[in-house]
């Protein structure tokens, strides 16, 4: 992702992930894990920002997992052990 989109730190990656979900047609809400008030404020501020441009969305969709096997988290563990 870092090579395709300008990502400098984990906050940028978190923001990009949230904005990707909120910018995708057909997604009306996003469940995020919140551990403290700072993370809640970060998520709320991110939601208030503009959605991602069509160009960035197109780039991100090209990075998607093409093999359904890897979408299932149980397979990650099985593959490691």
PDB file of C-alpha atoms in Angstrom:
ATOM      1  CA  UNK A   1       0.000   0.000   0.000  1.00  0.00           C
ATOM      2  CA  UNK A   2       2.789   2.393   0.898  1.00  0.00           C
ATOM      3  CA  UNK A   3       4.123   2.245  -2.674  1.00  0.00           C
ATOM      4  CA  UNK A   4       0.709   3.005  -4.204  1.00  0.00           C
ATOM      5  CA  UNK A   5      -0.626   5.582  -1.738  1.00  0.00           C
ATOM      6  CA  UNK A   6       1.283   8.121   0.374  1.00  0.00           C
ATOM      7  CA  UNK A   7       1.255   6.442   3.816  1.00  0.00           C
ATOM      8  CA  UNK A   8       3.740   7.673   6.385  1.00  0.00           C
ATOM      9  CA  UNK A   9       2.602   6.113   9.686  1.00  0.00           C
ATOM     10  CA  UNK A  10       0.012   3.886  11.379  1.00  0.00           C
ATOM     11  CA  UNK A  11      -2.424   6.773  11.879  1.00  0.00           C
ATOM     12  CA  UNK A  12      -2.367   7.396   8.135  1.00  0.00           C
ATOM     13  CA  UNK A  13      -3.040   3.704   7.486  1.00  0.00           C
ATOM     14  CA  UNK A  14      -5.904   3.641  10.006  1.00  0.00           C
ATOM     15  CA  UNK A  15      -7.384   6.764   8.472  1.00  0.00           C
ATOM     16  CA  UNK A  16      -7.057   5.326   4.976  1.00  0.00           C
ATOM     17  CA  UNK A  17      -8.773   2.075   6.025  1.00  0.00           C
ATOM     18  CA  UNK A  18     -11.671   3.931   7.622  1.00  0.00           C
ATOM     19  CA  UNK A  19     -12.016   6.350   4.718  1.00  0.00           C
ATOM     20  CA  UNK A  20     -11.865   3.442   2.250  1.00  0.00           C
ATOM     21  CA  UNK A  21     -14.834   1.825   3.962  1.00  0.00           C
ATOM     22  CA  UNK A  22     -16.773   5.086   4.206  1.00  0.00           C
ATOM     23  CA  UNK A  23     -16.004   5.964   0.573  1.00  0.00           C
ATOM     24  CA  UNK A  24     -17.136   2.619  -0.835  1.00  0.00           C
ATOM     25  CA  UNK A  25     -20.580   2.606  -2.404  1.00  0.00           C
ATOM     26  CA  UNK A  26     -22.994   0.384  -0.524  1.00  0.00           C
ATOM     27  CA  UNK A  27     -21.306   0.720   2.868  1.00  0.00           C
ATOM     28  CA  UNK A  28     -23.363   2.858   5.221  1.00  0.00           C
ATOM     29  CA  UNK A  29     -21.631   2.187   8.535  1.00  0.00           C
ATOM     30  CA  UNK A  30     -18.312   0.890   9.790  1.00  0.00           C
ATOM     31  CA  UNK A  31     -17.586  -0.899  13.055  1.00  0.00           C
ATOM     32  CA  UNK A  32     -14.214   0.082  14.469  1.00  0.00           C
ATOM     33  CA  UNK A  33     -12.458  -1.054  17.625  1.00  0.00           C
ATOM     34  CA  UNK A  34     -12.172   1.846  20.045  1.00  0.00           C
ATOM     35  CA  UNK A  35      -9.944   1.474  23.105  1.00  0.00           C
ATOM     36  CA  UNK A  36      -9.887   5.044  24.398  1.00  0.00           C
ATOM     37  CA  UNK A  37     -11.256   8.547  23.856  1.00  0.00           C
ATOM     38  CA  UNK A  38      -8.369   9.525  21.557  1.00  0.00           C
ATOM     39  CA  UNK A  39      -9.215   6.692  19.167  1.00  0.00           C
ATOM     40  CA  UNK A  40     -12.890   7.673  19.251  1.00  0.00           C
ATOM     41  CA  UNK A  41     -12.042  11.293  18.454  1.00  0.00           C
ATOM     42  CA  UNK A  42      -9.716  10.144  15.657  1.00  0.00           C
ATOM     43  CA  UNK A  43     -12.513   8.050  14.096  1.00  0.00           C
ATOM     44  CA  UNK A  44     -15.075  10.845  14.378  1.00  0.00           C
ATOM     45  CA  UNK A  45     -12.719  13.427  12.864  1.00  0.00           C
ATOM     46  CA  UNK A  46     -11.836  11.039  10.042  1.00  0.00           C
ATOM     47  CA  UNK A  47     -15.529  10.498   9.289  1.00  0.00           C
ATOM     48  CA  UNK A  48     -16.030  14.263   8.995  1.00  0.00           C
ATOM     49  CA  UNK A  49     -13.355  14.538   6.284  1.00  0.00           C
ATOM     50  CA  UNK A  50     -14.034  14.194   2.576  1.00  0.00           C
ATOM     51  CA  UNK A  51     -14.304  10.720   1.122  1.00  0.00           C
ATOM     52  CA  UNK A  52     -11.475   9.320  -0.982  1.00  0.00           C
ATOM     53  CA  UNK A  53     -11.218  10.325  -4.617  1.00  0.00           C
ATOM     54  CA  UNK A  54     -12.213   7.861  -7.335  1.00  0.00           C
ATOM     55  CA  UNK A  55      -8.546   7.574  -8.378  1.00  0.00           C
ATOM     56  CA  UNK A  56      -7.419   6.512  -4.911  1.00  0.00           C
ATOM     57  CA  UNK A  57     -10.356   4.109  -4.556  1.00  0.00           C
ATOM     58  CA  UNK A  58      -9.457   2.485  -7.871  1.00  0.00           C
ATOM     59  CA  UNK A  59      -5.851   2.041  -6.743  1.00  0.00           C
ATOM     60  CA  UNK A  60      -6.943   0.537  -3.432  1.00  0.00           C
ATOM     61  CA  UNK A  61      -9.367  -1.897  -5.072  1.00  0.00           C
ATOM     62  CA  UNK A  62      -6.475  -3.240  -7.169  1.00  0.00           C
ATOM     63  CA  UNK A  63      -4.707  -4.177  -3.918  1.00  0.00           C
ATOM     64  CA  UNK A  64      -7.544  -6.418  -2.743  1.00  0.00           C
ATOM     65  CA  UNK A  65      -7.086 -10.077  -1.943  1.00  0.00           C
ATOM     66  CA  UNK A  66      -7.925 -12.132  -5.001  1.00  0.00           C
ATOM     67  CA  UNK A  67      -7.812 -15.540  -3.302  1.00  0.00           C
ATOM     68  CA  UNK A  68     -10.865 -16.136  -1.069  1.00  0.00           C
ATOM     69  CA  UNK A  69      -8.769 -18.502   1.060  1.00  0.00           C
ATOM     70  CA  UNK A  70      -6.918 -15.529   2.586  1.00  0.00           C
ATOM     71  CA  UNK A  71     -10.106 -13.636   3.427  1.00  0.00           C
ATOM     72  CA  UNK A  72     -10.954 -16.235   6.104  1.00  0.00           C
ATOM     73  CA  UNK A  73      -8.917 -15.485   9.285  1.00  0.00           C
ATOM     74  CA  UNK A  74      -9.026 -19.128  10.378  1.00  0.00           C
ATOM     75  CA  UNK A  75      -6.858 -19.972   7.385  1.00  0.00           C
ATOM     76  CA  UNK A  76      -4.173 -17.542   8.534  1.00  0.00           C
ATOM     77  CA  UNK A  77      -3.602 -19.575  11.683  1.00  0.00           C
ATOM     78  CA  UNK A  78      -3.737 -22.882   9.849  1.00  0.00           C
ATOM     79  CA  UNK A  79      -1.143 -21.667   7.373  1.00  0.00           C
ATOM     80  CA  UNK A  80       1.245 -20.547  10.117  1.00  0.00           C
ATOM     81  CA  UNK A  81       1.171 -23.779  12.142  1.00  0.00           C
TER      82      UNK A  81
END
